């Protein structure tokens, strides 16, 4: 017999009946997308983890407080909460902090790299660190749509709704983001 | 290549958002459009590169959230 995966909405409903395990499944399902999106935007692992945790606290408070009336996708709602927290973070005057090692590499890029040996890992770390710096050079609106589409896995329609622009504007920003990123990648000799 | 339209359609295709009927038309157009094919390849390549930046939060975040939820009381 085929098994059907429970949808996010079904998990939310289950959680609202008191099943805490449903929240664990929702977290496991979306935490990498949310965290990667936040991390690319704030470029600091500790800050990204704080923001992700605060986002989940707000999600729990809203759900358990009986204030959840979202009709859209859970991930879209969660990303909207996370995005507002990222905006708050930068409104407080925070820039793009990084912690570097003696070689000048971002130490947080050493984590979660799948390559097997140390040499591969170092090459991947250097490439990823450069790539993060290039993404940072994109105009904010382009960087945001790139992150929301690629990491948070929101559709262009969902991004348009979230950022209150038309779908054509969201698509156009993505096009500029990719084209600008491609030029930067070529300029810095990163292999595609 | 009709840059503005086709580039955006290629992006939609790469991200799985181009409707099926438009996908077939795009394939036909790409047969005679090397510039479009190059663009498709580069967008897909950037996508792969960006994928390498996917990261996971520490397990402590999950544990903190679950503990927060288990002890949550509305003020």
XYZ file of C-alpha atoms in Angstrom:
267
model
C 0.000 0.000 0.000
C 1.358 3.445 -0.912
C 2.185 5.830 1.879
C 1.036 9.412 1.748
C 3.145 12.145 3.279
C 1.228 14.364 5.647
C 0.945 17.920 4.326
C 2.166 20.908 6.310
C -1.400 22.023 6.910
C -2.300 18.590 8.284
C 0.730 18.719 10.558
C -0.303 22.146 11.788
C -3.804 20.870 12.541
C -2.346 17.869 14.359
C -0.074 20.152 16.372
C -3.059 22.288 17.313
C -4.679 19.206 18.857
C -1.668 18.853 21.159
C 0.588 16.531 19.187
C 4.026 18.028 19.818
C 5.633 15.542 17.439
C 3.913 17.292 14.541
C 6.003 20.379 15.300
C 9.173 18.275 15.250
C 8.248 17.057 11.768
C 7.527 20.584 10.548
C 10.868 21.768 11.904
C 12.759 18.879 10.319
C 11.000 19.448 7.004
C 11.781 23.141 6.671
C 14.650 24.102 8.955
C 17.402 23.838 6.324
C 15.496 25.985 3.836
C 14.677 28.627 6.413
C 18.114 28.579 7.972
C 19.977 28.730 4.645
C 17.867 31.674 3.521
C 18.441 33.537 6.776
C 22.148 32.674 6.814
C 22.766 33.935 3.282
C 21.032 37.183 4.227
C 22.783 37.850 7.558
C 26.081 36.003 6.879
C 26.598 35.025 10.471
C 25.758 31.589 11.758
C 25.075 32.614 15.347
C 22.812 35.487 14.306
C 21.048 33.248 11.780
C 20.405 30.643 14.465
C 19.033 33.303 16.831
C 16.701 34.576 14.110
C 15.567 31.071 13.180
C 14.861 30.250 16.820
C 12.947 33.513 17.318
C 10.956 32.763 14.171
C 9.995 29.351 15.515
C 9.098 30.861 18.903
C 6.748 33.263 17.111
C 5.289 30.403 15.110
C 4.653 28.383 18.276
C 3.178 31.402 20.076
C 0.870 32.160 17.179
C -0.267 28.562 16.780
C -0.745 27.847 20.486
C -2.261 31.263 21.062
C -5.021 30.402 18.591
C -4.063 33.247 16.282
C -3.170 31.155 13.246
C -5.450 31.907 10.344
C -3.112 31.462 7.419
C -4.505 29.972 4.263
C -1.205 29.873 2.390
C 1.657 27.438 2.705
C 3.339 26.969 6.073
C 6.800 27.650 4.602
C 5.593 30.917 3.106
C 4.196 32.022 6.456
C 7.327 30.914 8.308
C 9.572 32.704 5.813
C 7.520 35.876 6.183
C 8.111 35.781 9.937
C 11.828 35.085 9.433
C 12.128 37.827 6.831
C 10.599 40.379 9.204
C 13.104 39.354 11.873
C 15.965 39.744 9.378
C 14.671 43.221 8.500
C 14.487 44.064 12.236
C 18.061 42.822 12.610
C 19.340 45.215 9.943
C 17.141 48.065 11.167
C 19.007 47.831 14.450
C 22.068 48.882 12.477
C 23.717 45.509 12.118
C 25.951 44.998 9.108
C 27.330 41.772 7.725
C 29.554 40.459 10.522
C 31.847 37.544 9.822
C 34.205 35.592 12.013
C 37.338 34.613 10.148
C 40.212 32.264 10.823
C 43.914 33.092 10.482
C 43.639 32.625 6.705
C 40.787 35.087 6.487
C 38.164 32.404 5.779
C 34.704 32.604 7.290
C 34.879 29.953 10.013
C 31.179 29.174 9.760
C 31.628 27.795 6.271
C 33.496 24.846 7.764
C 30.233 23.377 8.933
C 27.987 21.010 6.974
C 30.234 20.617 3.939
C 29.627 17.208 2.372
C 33.032 16.751 0.694
C 34.923 13.792 2.094
C 38.546 14.813 2.450
C 40.143 17.859 3.956
C 41.532 19.225 0.695
C 38.129 19.029 -0.998
C 36.600 20.642 2.041
C 39.052 23.536 2.003
C 38.484 24.140 -1.713
C 34.713 24.009 -1.179
C 34.981 26.331 1.825
C 36.926 28.868 -0.178
C 34.479 28.669 -3.098
C 31.442 28.959 -0.826
C 32.944 31.850 1.078
C 33.619 33.696 -2.194
C 30.135 32.904 -3.423
C 28.579 34.321 -0.263
C 30.609 37.496 -0.739
C 29.402 37.765 -4.335
C 25.770 37.331 -3.282
C 26.336 40.087 -0.749
C 27.367 42.414 -3.579
C 23.974 42.091 -5.274
C 21.485 44.912 -4.718
C 19.252 44.086 -1.727
C 16.093 43.510 -3.787
C 17.879 41.107 -6.123
C 19.602 39.289 -3.266
C 16.298 38.850 -1.479
C 14.435 37.293 -4.392
C 17.395 34.997 -5.109
C 17.452 33.803 -1.505
C 13.687 33.418 -1.203
C 13.449 31.439 -4.439
C 16.527 29.342 -4.117
C 16.792 28.648 -0.398
C 13.342 29.210 1.062
C 11.847 27.491 -2.002
C 9.083 30.043 -2.400
C 7.524 30.325 -5.860
C 7.831 33.603 -7.752
C 4.131 34.202 -7.043
C 4.716 33.675 -3.317
C 7.754 35.974 -3.405
C 5.677 38.590 -5.210
C 3.026 38.359 -2.479
C 5.589 38.438 0.312
C 7.516 41.421 -1.029
C 4.396 43.171 -2.324
C 5.454 43.458 -5.944
C 4.065 41.990 -9.144
C 5.163 38.544 -10.269
C 6.850 40.162 -13.282
C 8.873 42.382 -10.972
C 9.886 39.381 -8.857
C 10.916 37.490 -11.986
C 12.758 40.506 -13.335
C 14.688 40.886 -10.093
C 15.626 37.235 -10.236
C 16.825 37.658 -13.797
C 18.977 40.633 -12.835
C 20.245 38.767 -9.776
C 21.288 35.724 -11.807
C 22.805 37.807 -14.602
C 24.758 39.970 -12.169
C 25.846 36.932 -10.186
C 26.985 35.238 -13.376
C 29.151 38.250 -14.252
C 30.640 38.295 -10.757
C 31.294 34.545 -10.866
C 33.094 34.915 -14.194
C 35.064 37.900 -12.922
C 36.234 35.919 -9.886
C 36.959 32.751 -11.870
C 34.604 30.492 -9.960
C 33.850 27.391 -12.038
C 30.210 26.810 -12.909
C 17.036 35.023 -28.245
C 14.325 37.478 -27.199
C 16.287 38.308 -24.093
C 13.748 39.713 -21.686
C 11.024 37.155 -22.271
C 13.118 34.095 -22.928
C 15.530 34.601 -20.046
C 12.642 34.858 -17.622
C 10.991 31.787 -19.148
C 14.262 29.907 -18.868
C 14.510 30.890 -15.200
C 10.933 29.711 -14.658
C 11.803 26.453 -16.377
C 14.953 25.889 -14.300
C 12.957 26.494 -11.113
C 10.132 24.223 -12.246
C 7.559 26.961 -12.679
C 7.019 27.009 -16.429
C 3.638 25.530 -17.368
C 3.902 22.239 -19.257
C 2.571 23.599 -22.551
C 5.054 26.471 -22.481
C 7.883 24.073 -21.683
C 7.352 22.227 -24.960
C 7.389 25.534 -26.840
C 10.544 26.584 -25.025
C 12.286 23.349 -26.017
C 11.377 23.999 -29.662
C 12.770 27.521 -29.482
C 15.955 26.372 -27.790
C 16.645 23.937 -30.648
C 17.557 26.952 -32.759
C 18.904 29.250 -30.097
C 22.435 28.558 -28.888
C 22.436 31.745 -26.839
C 19.338 30.526 -25.040
C 20.908 27.143 -24.448
C 24.022 28.787 -23.025
C 21.841 30.851 -20.726
C 19.938 27.771 -19.574
C 23.223 26.051 -18.842
C 24.586 28.989 -16.879
C 21.412 29.424 -14.795
C 21.428 25.714 -14.012
C 25.134 25.947 -13.130
C 24.546 28.883 -10.793
C 21.711 26.893 -9.226
C 24.070 24.030 -8.513
C 26.634 26.395 -7.020
C 24.023 28.055 -4.830
C 22.894 24.628 -3.681
C 26.307 24.095 -2.108
C 25.494 26.893 0.327
C 22.605 24.981 1.926
C 23.334 24.692 5.628
C 21.662 23.197 8.683
C 21.193 24.862 12.037
C 22.551 23.186 15.147
C 20.377 20.576 16.842
C 20.127 22.867 19.868
C 17.748 25.158 17.941
C 15.305 22.331 17.345
C 15.570 21.208 20.974
C 15.023 24.771 22.249
C 11.943 25.237 20.076
C 10.432 21.910 21.098
C 11.079 22.686 24.789
C 9.566 26.151 24.325
C 6.520 24.581 22.730
C 6.131 21.871 25.385
C 6.143 24.461 28.195
C 4.294 27.209 26.357
C 1.560 28.981 28.262
C -0.354 31.932 26.854
C 0.251 35.046 28.976
